[in-house]
Coordinates of C-alpha atoms and ligand atoms in Angstrom, one line a residue:
M1 CA -18.7 27.0 -17.0
L2 CA -16.0 29.7 -17.5
T3 CA -15.2 32.5 -15.1
K4 CA -12.9 35.2 -16.5
T5 CA -10.1 35.6 -14.0
K6 CA -6.5 36.2 -15.1
S7 CA -4.2 34.2 -12.9
R8 CA -1.1 32.0 -12.9
G9 CA -1.0 28.4 -14.0
A10 CA -0.1 27.7 -10.3
D11 CA -3.4 29.3 -9.2
A12 CA -5.3 27.3 -11.8
L13 CA -3.7 24.2 -10.4
V14 CA -4.6 24.9 -6.8
R15 CA -8.2 25.9 -7.8
A16 CA -8.6 22.7 -9.7
L17 CA -7.3 20.6 -6.7
E18 CA -9.8 22.5 -4.4
Q19 CA -12.6 21.8 -6.8
A20 CA -11.7 18.1 -6.8
G21 CA -12.0 18.1 -3.0
V22 CA -8.3 17.6 -2.3
K23 CA -7.7 18.5 1.4
R24 CA -4.0 18.0 1.8
I25 CA -0.8 17.9 -0.3
F26 CA 2.3 16.1 0.8
A27 CA 5.2 18.1 -0.4
L28 CA 8.8 19.1 -0.4
S29 CA 9.8 22.5 -1.7
G30 CA 12.1 23.4 -4.6
N31 CA 12.6 26.2 -7.2
H32 CA 10.2 24.8 -9.7
V33 CA 7.2 24.7 -7.5
M34 CA 7.5 27.7 -5.2
S35 CA 4.7 29.4 -7.3
V36 CA 2.4 26.5 -6.2
F37 CA 3.5 27.0 -2.5
D38 CA 2.6 30.6 -3.0
A39 CA -0.8 29.8 -4.6
L40 CA -1.6 27.4 -1.7
V41 CA -1.3 30.3 0.9
D42 CA -4.7 31.5 -0.2
S43 CA -6.3 28.1 -0.4
R44 CA -8.0 25.7 2.0
I45 CA -5.7 22.9 1.1
E46 CA -3.2 22.0 3.8
L47 CA 0.4 21.9 2.7
L48 CA 2.2 19.1 4.7
H49 CA 5.8 19.5 4.0
T50 CA 8.1 16.6 4.6
R51 CA 11.8 15.8 4.8
H52 CA 12.2 13.5 1.7
E53 CA 10.2 13.3 -1.5
A54 CA 9.9 9.5 -1.3
A55 CA 8.4 9.9 2.2
A56 CA 5.9 12.4 0.9
V57 CA 4.8 9.8 -1.7
H58 CA 4.5 7.0 0.9
M59 CA 2.4 9.3 3.1
A60 CA 0.1 10.0 0.2
D61 CA -0.1 6.3 -0.5
A62 CA -1.2 5.4 3.0
W63 CA -3.7 8.3 2.9
A64 CA -5.1 7.0 -0.4
R65 CA -5.4 3.4 0.7
L66 CA -7.3 4.4 3.9
T67 CA -9.6 7.1 2.5
G68 CA -10.1 5.8 -1.1
E69 CA -9.3 9.4 -2.3
P70 CA -6.3 10.1 -4.4
G71 CA -3.2 11.2 -2.4
V72 CA -1.6 14.2 -3.9
V73 CA 2.2 14.9 -3.8
L74 CA 4.0 18.0 -4.9
V75 CA 7.8 17.9 -5.4
T76 CA 10.3 19.9 -7.3
G77 CA 11.7 19.0 -10.7
G78 CA 14.9 17.0 -11.5
P79 CA 16.3 15.4 -8.3
G80 CA 13.1 16.0 -6.3
H81 CA 11.1 14.1 -8.9
A82 CA 13.8 11.4 -9.1
N83 CA 13.6 10.9 -5.3
A84 CA 9.8 10.6 -5.5
V85 CA 9.8 8.1 -8.3
S86 CA 11.2 5.2 -6.3
A87 CA 8.3 5.4 -3.9
L88 CA 5.7 5.2 -6.8
Y89 CA 6.5 1.6 -7.3
T90 CA 5.0 0.6 -3.9
A91 CA 1.9 2.6 -4.6
Q92 CA 1.6 1.1 -8.1
M93 CA 1.9 -2.5 -6.8
S94 CA -0.6 -1.7 -4.0
E95 CA -3.1 -0.3 -6.5
S96 CA -3.1 3.0 -4.6
P97 CA -4.5 6.0 -6.4
L98 CA -2.2 9.0 -6.2
V99 CA -1.0 11.9 -8.2
L100 CA 2.6 13.1 -8.2
L101 CA 2.8 16.7 -9.3
S102 CA 6.4 17.4 -10.2
G103 CA 7.9 20.8 -11.0
H104 CA 9.8 20.7 -14.3
A105 CA 12.2 22.7 -16.4
P106 CA 10.3 25.3 -18.4
N107 CA 8.9 24.2 -21.8
D108 CA 10.6 27.1 -23.5
Q109 CA 14.1 25.9 -22.4
L110 CA 13.7 22.2 -23.1
G111 CA 16.7 20.8 -24.9
M112 CA 18.9 23.8 -24.0
G113 CA 20.4 22.4 -20.8
A114 CA 17.9 24.0 -18.5
F115 CA 18.4 23.8 -14.7
Q116 CA 17.5 20.3 -13.5
E117 CA 16.2 19.3 -16.9
I118 CA 15.6 15.6 -17.2
R119 CA 13.0 13.6 -19.1
Q120 CA 10.7 13.2 -16.1
A121 CA 7.7 11.7 -17.7
E122 CA 9.8 9.0 -19.2
M123 CA 11.4 8.4 -15.9
A124 CA 8.1 7.9 -14.1
A125 CA 6.4 6.0 -17.0
T126 CA 7.2 2.5 -15.8
V127 CA 5.9 3.0 -12.3
T128 CA 2.7 4.9 -13.1
K129 CA -0.5 4.5 -15.1
A130 CA 0.3 7.6 -17.0
A131 CA 3.0 10.3 -16.9
W132 CA 3.0 13.5 -19.0
T133 CA 4.0 17.1 -19.0
S134 CA 1.7 20.1 -19.1
Q135 CA 2.1 22.2 -22.2
S136 CA 0.9 25.6 -21.0
A137 CA -0.8 27.5 -18.2
D138 CA -4.1 27.1 -20.0
A139 CA -3.7 23.3 -19.9
V140 CA -2.9 22.9 -16.2
A141 CA -6.5 22.6 -14.8
G142 CA -7.6 20.1 -17.4
D143 CA -4.4 18.1 -16.8
V144 CA -5.0 17.9 -13.1
A145 CA -8.6 16.6 -13.7
R146 CA -7.3 14.0 -16.0
A147 CA -4.6 13.0 -13.6
L148 CA -7.0 12.5 -10.7
R149 CA -9.5 10.7 -12.9
T150 CA -6.8 8.3 -14.3
A151 CA -5.5 7.5 -10.8
L152 CA -8.9 6.3 -9.8
A153 CA -10.0 4.6 -13.0
G154 CA -10.0 0.8 -13.5
R155 CA -7.0 -0.7 -11.5
A156 CA -6.2 2.4 -9.3
G157 CA -2.6 3.5 -9.2
P158 CA -0.2 6.5 -9.4
V159 CA -0.1 9.1 -12.1
N160 CA 2.6 11.7 -12.7
L161 CA 1.9 15.2 -14.0
N162 CA 4.9 17.3 -14.7
L163 CA 4.4 21.1 -14.4
P164 CA 7.0 23.2 -16.3
S165 CA 7.8 26.4 -14.5
D166 CA 6.7 28.6 -17.4
A167 CA 3.3 26.8 -17.3
L168 CA 3.0 27.5 -13.6
H169 CA 4.2 31.2 -13.8
G170 CA 2.3 31.9 -17.1
A171 CA -1.0 33.8 -17.1
T172 CA -4.2 31.9 -17.9
D173 CA -7.6 33.3 -18.2
S174 CA -9.2 30.0 -18.8
G175 CA -10.6 30.1 -15.3
R176 CA -11.9 26.6 -16.0
T177 CA -14.3 25.3 -13.4
L178 CA -14.1 21.6 -13.1
R179 CA -17.4 19.7 -13.4
K180 CA -18.2 16.4 -11.7
E181 CA -17.7 14.5 -14.9
D182 CA -14.2 16.0 -15.3
L183 CA -13.2 14.2 -12.2
A184 CA -15.1 11.0 -12.0
P185 CA -13.6 8.0 -13.9
E186 CA -16.0 6.1 -16.1
A187 CA -16.6 2.6 -14.8
T188 CA -16.5 -0.4 -17.1
P189 CA -19.4 -2.6 -16.0
V190 CA -19.4 -6.3 -16.2
D191 CA -21.8 -7.9 -18.6
A192 CA -24.9 -9.3 -16.7
T193 CA -24.7 -12.7 -18.6
A194 CA -21.0 -13.0 -17.7
A195 CA -21.8 -12.3 -14.0
K196 CA -24.5 -14.9 -13.9
T197 CA -22.3 -17.5 -15.6
I198 CA -19.5 -16.8 -13.1
V199 CA -21.8 -17.3 -10.2
E200 CA -23.2 -20.5 -11.7
R201 CA -19.7 -21.9 -12.3
L202 CA -18.7 -21.1 -8.8
A203 CA -21.9 -22.8 -7.6
R204 CA -21.1 -25.9 -9.6
A205 CA -17.6 -26.3 -8.4
Q206 CA -16.8 -28.4 -5.3
R207 CA -14.0 -26.2 -3.9
P208 CA -14.3 -22.7 -5.4
L209 CA -12.3 -19.7 -4.4
V210 CA -12.4 -16.0 -5.1
L211 CA -9.0 -14.3 -5.0
A212 CA -9.0 -10.5 -4.8
G213 CA -6.1 -8.2 -5.3
P214 CA -4.7 -5.3 -3.1
A215 CA -7.6 -3.0 -3.8
G216 CA -9.9 -5.6 -2.2
L217 CA -8.0 -5.2 1.1
M218 CA -8.5 -1.4 1.4
P219 CA -11.3 -0.6 3.9
R220 CA -14.0 -0.1 1.1
G221 CA -12.8 -3.3 -0.6
R222 CA -13.0 -5.5 2.6
T223 CA -16.7 -4.6 3.1
R224 CA -17.6 -5.4 -0.5
L225 CA -15.7 -8.7 -0.4
A226 CA -17.3 -9.7 2.8
A227 CA -20.7 -9.0 1.2
L228 CA -19.7 -11.1 -1.8
E229 CA -18.7 -14.1 0.3
E230 CA -21.9 -13.8 2.3
A231 CA -24.1 -13.6 -0.9
C232 CA -22.4 -16.4 -2.9
G233 CA -21.3 -18.8 -0.1
V234 CA -17.8 -19.0 -1.7
P235 CA -14.6 -18.2 0.2
V236 CA -13.2 -14.8 -0.8
V237 CA -9.5 -14.2 0.0
G238 CA -7.7 -10.9 -0.5
M239 CA -4.0 -11.0 -1.3
E240 CA -1.6 -8.0 -1.0
S241 CA 1.7 -9.5 0.1
P242 CA 4.9 -10.2 -1.9
R243 CA 4.9 -13.5 -0.2
G244 CA 1.6 -14.2 -1.9
M245 CA -0.3 -17.2 -0.6
A246 CA 2.5 -17.7 1.9
D247 CA 1.6 -14.3 3.5
P248 CA 1.7 -15.2 7.2
C249 CA -1.6 -13.4 7.7
L250 CA -3.1 -16.1 5.5
G251 CA -2.0 -18.9 7.9
A252 CA -2.1 -22.3 6.1
F253 CA -4.1 -20.9 3.1
A254 CA -1.6 -22.5 0.7
E255 CA -2.9 -25.9 1.7
V256 CA -6.5 -25.2 0.7
L257 CA -5.5 -23.2 -2.4
A258 CA -3.8 -26.4 -3.6
Q259 CA -7.2 -28.1 -3.5
A260 CA -9.3 -25.5 -5.3
D261 CA -11.1 -26.6 -8.5
C262 CA -12.4 -23.3 -9.7
V263 CA -10.8 -19.9 -9.0
L264 CA -12.2 -16.5 -9.8
L265 CA -9.4 -13.9 -10.2
L266 CA -11.3 -10.8 -9.1
G267 CA -8.8 -8.0 -9.9
K268 CA -6.1 -10.4 -8.7
R269 CA -3.1 -10.6 -11.0
L270 CA -2.0 -14.1 -11.9
D271 CA 1.6 -13.3 -11.1
F272 CA 4.5 -14.5 -8.9
T273 CA 2.4 -14.2 -5.7
V274 CA 0.4 -17.2 -6.9
K275 CA 3.2 -18.9 -8.8
F276 CA 1.6 -18.0 -12.1
G277 CA -1.3 -20.4 -11.6
Q278 CA 0.8 -23.5 -11.9
P279 CA 0.8 -26.8 -10.0
P280 CA 1.4 -27.6 -7.2
T281 CA 0.2 -24.2 -6.0
F282 CA -3.1 -25.0 -7.8
P283 CA -4.3 -28.4 -8.9
A284 CA -3.2 -29.1 -12.6
D285 CA -6.9 -29.2 -13.7
C286 CA -8.1 -26.1 -11.7
E287 CA -10.4 -23.9 -13.8
F288 CA -9.8 -20.1 -13.8
L289 CA -12.3 -17.3 -14.3
Q290 CA -11.2 -13.7 -14.4
I291 CA -12.7 -10.3 -13.9
D292 CA -10.1 -7.6 -14.5
P293 CA -10.1 -3.9 -15.6
E294 CA -6.9 -4.4 -17.7
E295 CA -6.7 -6.4 -21.0
E296 CA -3.0 -6.8 -20.3
E297 CA -3.7 -8.8 -17.1
I298 CA -6.2 -11.0 -18.9
D299 CA -3.6 -11.7 -21.6
R300 CA -1.1 -12.5 -18.9
A301 CA -3.4 -15.0 -17.3
R302 CA -4.3 -16.5 -20.6
H303 CA -0.6 -16.9 -21.4
A304 CA 0.0 -18.5 -18.0
V305 CA -2.8 -21.1 -17.8
G306 CA -4.0 -21.3 -21.4
A307 CA -7.4 -23.1 -21.9
R308 CA -7.8 -23.5 -18.2
L309 CA -8.9 -19.8 -18.2
T310 CA -12.5 -20.5 -19.3
L311 CA -14.2 -17.2 -18.8
V312 CA -13.0 -13.6 -18.8
A313 CA -14.7 -10.3 -18.2
H314 CA -13.0 -7.0 -18.9
A315 CA -14.6 -4.9 -16.1
D316 CA -14.0 -2.8 -13.0
V317 CA -13.8 -4.8 -9.9
F318 CA -16.2 -2.9 -7.6
P319 CA -19.2 -2.7 -10.0
A320 CA -18.5 -6.4 -10.8
I321 CA -18.9 -7.4 -7.2
D322 CA -22.3 -5.7 -7.1
A323 CA -23.2 -7.5 -10.3
L324 CA -22.1 -10.9 -8.8
I325 CA -24.1 -10.2 -5.7
A326 CA -27.2 -9.4 -7.8
E327 CA -26.9 -12.9 -9.2
R328 CA -26.9 -14.5 -5.8
H329 CA -30.0 -16.5 -6.6
A330 CA -27.7 -18.7 -8.8
A331 CA -25.3 -19.3 -6.0
R332 CA -24.9 -22.4 -3.8
P333 CA -23.4 -22.1 -0.3
H334 CA -20.3 -24.2 0.2
T335 CA -20.6 -24.2 3.9
A336 CA -18.1 -27.0 4.8
W337 CA -15.5 -25.8 2.3
L338 CA -15.9 -22.2 3.5
A339 CA -15.3 -23.3 7.1
E340 CA -12.2 -25.3 6.0
V341 CA -10.7 -22.3 4.2
R342 CA -11.5 -19.9 7.1
A343 CA -9.8 -22.4 9.5
A344 CA -6.8 -22.7 7.3
V345 CA -6.4 -18.9 7.1
A346 CA -6.9 -18.6 10.9
Y347 CA -4.3 -21.3 11.6
R348 CA -1.4 -20.3 13.8
P349 CA 0.9 -22.8 15.5
A350 CA -0.2 -23.5 19.1
A351 CA 3.5 -23.2 20.2
W352 CA 3.3 -19.5 19.6
A353 CA 1.2 -19.0 22.8
S354 CA 4.4 -19.8 24.8
A355 CA 7.0 -18.5 22.4
R356 CA 10.0 -17.1 24.3
A357 CA 13.4 -15.7 23.2
S358 CA 16.2 -18.1 23.7
R359 CA 18.3 -15.6 25.7
P360 CA 17.5 -12.8 28.2
G361 CA 17.5 -9.1 27.3
C362 CA 15.4 -9.6 24.2
L363 CA 11.9 -10.7 23.0
H364 CA 10.7 -13.3 20.6
P365 CA 9.0 -11.5 17.7
V366 CA 5.7 -13.0 18.9
E367 CA 6.2 -11.4 22.3
L368 CA 6.7 -8.1 20.5
A369 CA 3.6 -8.4 18.3
R370 CA 0.9 -10.2 20.3
P371 CA 0.3 -7.5 23.0
L372 CA -0.4 -5.0 20.3
Q373 CA -3.6 -6.8 19.3
A374 CA -5.3 -5.5 22.5
V375 CA -4.6 -1.9 21.3
L376 CA -5.9 -2.6 17.8
D377 CA -9.0 -4.3 19.3
S378 CA -9.7 -1.3 21.5
D379 CA -10.9 0.8 18.7
P380 CA -12.7 -0.3 15.4
D381 CA -10.9 2.6 13.6
A382 CA -7.4 1.6 14.7
V383 CA -4.9 1.4 11.9
L384 CA -2.1 -1.3 11.6
V385 CA 0.9 -0.4 9.6
V386 CA 3.5 -3.2 8.8
D387 CA 6.8 -2.9 7.1
G388 CA 10.1 -4.6 7.2
G389 CA 11.6 -8.0 6.5
E390 CA 11.2 -10.9 8.9
I391 CA 9.7 -8.8 11.7
G392 CA 7.0 -7.6 9.2
Q393 CA 6.1 -11.3 8.5
W394 CA 5.8 -12.0 12.3
A395 CA 3.6 -8.9 12.7
Q396 CA 1.4 -9.9 9.8
A397 CA 1.1 -13.3 11.3
C398 CA 0.2 -12.1 14.8
L399 CA -1.9 -9.0 14.2
N400 CA -5.0 -8.1 12.3
A401 CA -7.0 -5.0 11.9
P402 CA -9.6 -4.1 9.3
R403 CA -7.6 -1.0 8.4
R404 CA -4.2 -2.1 7.5
V405 CA -1.4 -0.6 5.4
I406 CA 1.5 -2.9 4.5
N407 CA 4.4 -2.5 2.2
G408 CA 2.5 -4.6 -0.3
V409 CA 3.1 -6.7 -3.4
G410 CA 6.0 -4.5 -4.4
G411 CA 8.0 -5.9 -1.5
S412 CA 9.8 -2.6 -1.0
I413 CA 10.9 -1.8 2.6
G414 CA 11.2 1.6 4.2
A415 CA 7.8 3.1 3.9
G416 CA 6.6 2.2 7.4
L417 CA 7.3 5.4 9.2
P418 CA 5.8 7.7 6.5
F419 CA 2.9 5.3 6.1
A420 CA 2.2 6.0 9.8
L421 CA 2.1 9.7 9.3
G422 CA -0.1 9.3 6.3
A423 CA -2.4 7.0 8.3
R424 CA -2.6 9.6 11.0
C425 CA -3.7 12.2 8.5
A426 CA -6.4 9.9 7.3
E427 CA -7.5 8.8 10.8
P428 CA -7.4 11.7 13.2
R429 CA -8.3 9.8 16.4
A430 CA -7.9 6.1 16.7
P431 CA -4.5 4.4 17.5
V432 CA -2.1 4.0 14.6
I433 CA 0.4 1.2 15.4
A434 CA 3.3 0.7 13.0
V435 CA 5.5 -2.3 13.3
M436 CA 8.8 -2.3 11.4
G437 CA 12.4 -3.5 11.4
D438 CA 15.4 -1.6 12.5
G439 CA 16.6 -1.4 9.0
T440 CA 13.3 -0.2 7.8
F441 CA 13.0 2.5 10.5
G442 CA 16.3 4.0 9.3
F443 CA 15.0 4.8 5.8
H444 CA 12.8 7.7 6.8
A445 CA 13.5 8.2 10.6
V446 CA 13.8 11.9 10.1
E447 CA 10.1 12.1 9.3
L448 CA 9.7 11.9 13.1
D449 CA 10.4 15.6 12.8
T450 CA 7.5 16.1 10.4
A451 CA 5.3 14.0 12.8
V452 CA 6.3 16.1 15.9
T453 CA 5.9 19.4 14.1
R454 CA 2.6 18.5 12.6
K455 CA 1.3 16.7 15.7
L456 CA 0.8 13.4 13.9
A457 CA 0.9 10.9 16.7
F458 CA 1.4 7.2 16.2
V459 CA 3.4 4.4 17.8
A460 CA 6.2 3.0 15.8
V461 CA 7.3 -0.4 17.2
V462 CA 10.8 -1.2 16.0
G463 CA 11.9 -4.8 16.1
N464 CA 15.6 -4.3 16.7
D465 CA 17.6 -7.4 15.8
A466 CA 20.6 -5.4 14.7
R467 CA 20.4 -6.9 11.2
W468 CA 18.8 -6.8 7.8
N469 CA 17.5 -10.1 9.0
A470 CA 15.4 -11.2 6.0
E471 CA 18.6 -11.1 3.8
Y472 CA 20.8 -12.6 6.6
Q473 CA 18.4 -15.6 6.7
I474 CA 18.9 -16.1 3.0
Q475 CA 22.6 -16.1 3.6
L476 CA 22.2 -18.7 6.3
R477 CA 20.0 -20.9 4.2
E478 CA 21.8 -20.6 0.9
Y479 CA 25.5 -19.8 1.5
G480 CA 26.1 -20.8 5.2
A481 CA 26.8 -18.9 8.4
E482 CA 30.5 -18.6 7.6
R483 CA 29.7 -16.5 4.5
A484 CA 27.1 -14.2 6.1
R485 CA 28.5 -10.7 5.5
G486 CA 27.0 -7.3 4.9
C487 CA 23.7 -7.7 6.7
E488 CA 24.8 -6.7 10.2
M489 CA 23.9 -3.4 11.8
R490 CA 24.6 -1.9 15.2
E491 CA 22.0 -2.3 18.0
L492 CA 21.2 1.4 18.1
R493 CA 19.0 3.3 20.5
Y494 CA 16.3 4.4 18.1
D495 CA 14.2 5.4 21.0
R496 CA 16.8 8.1 21.8
I497 CA 16.7 9.3 18.3
A498 CA 13.0 9.8 18.7
Q499 CA 13.5 11.6 22.0
A500 CA 15.9 14.0 20.3
F501 CA 13.2 14.9 17.8
G502 CA 10.8 15.7 20.6
A503 CA 9.0 12.4 20.1
W504 CA 8.3 9.7 22.7
G505 CA 10.9 7.0 23.1
E506 CA 10.9 3.7 25.0
H507 CA 13.4 0.9 25.1
V508 CA 12.0 -2.5 25.7
T509 CA 14.1 -5.6 26.6
A510 CA 11.6 -7.9 28.3
A511 CA 8.2 -9.1 27.3
D512 CA 6.3 -7.8 30.3
E513 CA 7.5 -4.2 29.5
M514 CA 5.9 -4.3 26.1
L515 CA 2.2 -3.3 26.6
P516 CA 2.9 -0.8 29.4
A517 CA 5.4 1.0 27.1
V518 CA 2.9 1.1 24.3
R519 CA 0.2 2.5 26.6
R520 CA 2.6 5.2 27.9
A521 CA 3.4 6.1 24.3
L522 CA -0.3 6.4 23.4
A523 CA -1.0 8.4 26.5
S524 CA 1.8 10.8 25.7
G525 CA -0.1 12.0 22.6
L526 CA 3.2 12.2 20.8
P527 CA 4.6 10.3 17.9
A528 CA 6.5 7.5 19.5
C529 CA 9.2 5.0 18.9
I530 CA 9.2 1.8 21.0
N531 CA 12.6 0.3 20.3
V532 CA 12.3 -3.4 21.1
A533 CA 15.3 -5.7 21.4
I534 CA 14.3 -8.9 19.6
E535 CA 15.8 -12.2 18.6
G536 CA 16.3 -12.1 14.8
L537 CA 14.4 -15.3 13.8
A538 CA 13.4 -16.5 10.4
A539 CA 9.8 -15.6 9.3
P540 CA 7.1 -17.9 10.5
Q541 CA 6.3 -21.2 8.7
F542 CA 2.8 -22.6 8.5
A543 CA 2.9 -26.2 7.4
R544 CA 0.4 -28.0 9.6
Ligands
LIG601 C1 13.9 -0.8 -1.0 C2 14.3 -2.2 -0.6 N1 15.6 -2.4 -0.4 C3 16.0 -3.7 -0.1 C4 15.2 -4.7 0.0 C5 15.6 -6.1 0.4 N2 15.2 -6.4 1.8 C6 14.1 -7.0 2.1 S1 13.8 -7.3 3.7 C7 15.3 -6.6 4.1 C8 15.7 -6.5 5.5 C9 14.9 -5.6 6.3 O1 15.5 -5.4 7.6 P1 14.7 -4.9 8.8 O2 13.8 -3.8 8.5 O3 15.6 -4.7 9.9 O4 13.7 -6.2 9.1 P2 14.3 -7.6 9.5 O5 14.3 -8.5 8.3 O6 15.6 -7.5 10.2 O7 13.3 -8.1 10.5 C10 15.9 -6.1 3.0 C11 17.3 -5.4 3.0 C12 13.8 -4.4 -0.2 N3 12.9 -5.4 -0.2 N4 13.4 -3.2 -0.5
LIG602 MG1 16.3 -6.0 11.4

C-alpha cells in the first residue's frame, strides 16, 4: 500500500521502525544521524541516548535476548560505527537479533575523502549476518524491513545497515507502508520424516543427549526446550558459555557428556565449546544428529566428526522443536539417565556451604554470590546478568534464574553494566542483579549516568579483587608467580564512583553485610553499585 507523502529518508526510516513495532532505540548522536534524531521527535519511539556506542549495542543485545524482539541501535558514521562494531561480536556469538543503524558518509561523496568516510559495511561484515549501505532515500524503508527480517531469520544475530547522509536528508515520496510479510522472516521447517527418525534414534540410544545453543537459553527457548525434554524423555542441555561443557552452571556435566552415545545438536555449533566433538569429551563412537539453520554449521560438524554425523536436517530450531514434540509417540523415556544428567548438572561441591575467605576484610566469591539467590527467587521475572572473568564463573556456578544474560560464547568482557540497563528496559519491574568483576565494571562505568538519568534501576555487584584475575590465574599456572605482571589493578571504591553519578553505592567487606546491602540498594529504587572486596580465587572446578 502506498501513501503519497513527501518526506526525508530519515522520516521514512522512523516510520518503518514504528511499523515494525520498534519501541526504543539505543543511540549516540553524531553529525551523520542528526536527521534521524530530528525525525524521532515526532514519533512514539523512545530515544535512549548512551555514553558509548559499544554500550548502546550491549543494551540492545540484552533487550533482544530477553524480549525476543530485535534490539535497534543508532550511531554516527566513521568512529561511532567503529566503536559499535566491537560489541556486535558478543551479540553474534550469543545469537541475539539486533540491527545496527550507522550514519555514513554521503553516497555522492564516496571516494572523495568525505568526512569520516570508511568502508563501514566491510568493517562490520565479519561480525554480522549481513551488512550493507542504503543507496537512496527511496530505498531506506525497504532496507530497514530487510535488516529486521534478517536479524530474526534462521540463526538470529546482528545486522548492520549503513545510512548515507544524503539518503537520510533526501526526499522520498515512496511513503512505503510495511506489510507483515515484509518484516517476518520465512522459517525453514524440518522435514517430518527427519523429525521422526531423529526421535527414533534418540529413543534407541542408551544415553542420548540434546545439546542446544545460546538461542535455546533465551526465555522463549528455555520453555520450548523444557517441553522437548518432557515430551521425548531425553536430557536437553543448553550451552551459552565460552567455557562450554565446563560452564560452572553446568556443574559436573562434562562427566555425563563423556558417556553419551547419541547427541542431537539442536542449533548447537560443534565448535571449541564442545572440543569439536572429539574424544575424550565425547566417546569415540558417539553418534551425532544435527538440526541447524545454517549449511555452514552442518559442513563444519561433518568436517569435525565425519561419518559419525549420521543425520542432518537444515531447518530452523524452534519449528524443529515443535516437529520433534509432534513425534513424541516414537520417543522412549530415559528416566534413570535423565536423572543422572540432571544430578550432574546440579552438582556443586558440598564444601561451598562453608566457604570462607582466607583473610579478614574480604569475602570468598561464594559468599558474594550465594545471598543473591534469595533476591532472584523472590520474583519469577527477576533477571540475572553475569560478566567478568573468574568472578563471572563463580556467579554462574552459584546463581540461577530463568531469565539470564551472560557475556556468552564470544567470551568478551565489559558488557555487564550496559546489559543491566538493557535488561531493565526489557523488564520494568522485577529485580535486575548484575554480577561482574572490577575490571569488567570499568569498561562502561559511565553508563551509570545513563541509568540514573533514565531511571533504569539495577544492582551491580562488583567482585573487587583488584586484578584481572582470570588472566592472573593463567600467569600463575603457566608462567609462575614471579612472572605475574600486568594484571594488577588498584582496589578502588567503585561504590563512590556510583554515588558521584547519583546512583546508590555500598562497600561490603564482610559476608554478613552482603544481603542487607543489596536490600538497601533495591529499596533505594536507584541504579546501584555494591562494591564487594573479594579474595581473587581461581574459577570453580567440578571434578567429583
Ligand atoms: C574484551 C575482552 N578483553 C579482554 C579479555 C580477556 N579477559 C578475560 S577475563 C579477564 C579478566 C576480567 O577481570 P575482572 O572483570 O576483574 O574479573 P576477574 O577475573 O578479576 O574476576 C580478561 C582481561 C576478554 N575476554 N575480553
Ligand atoms: Mg577482578
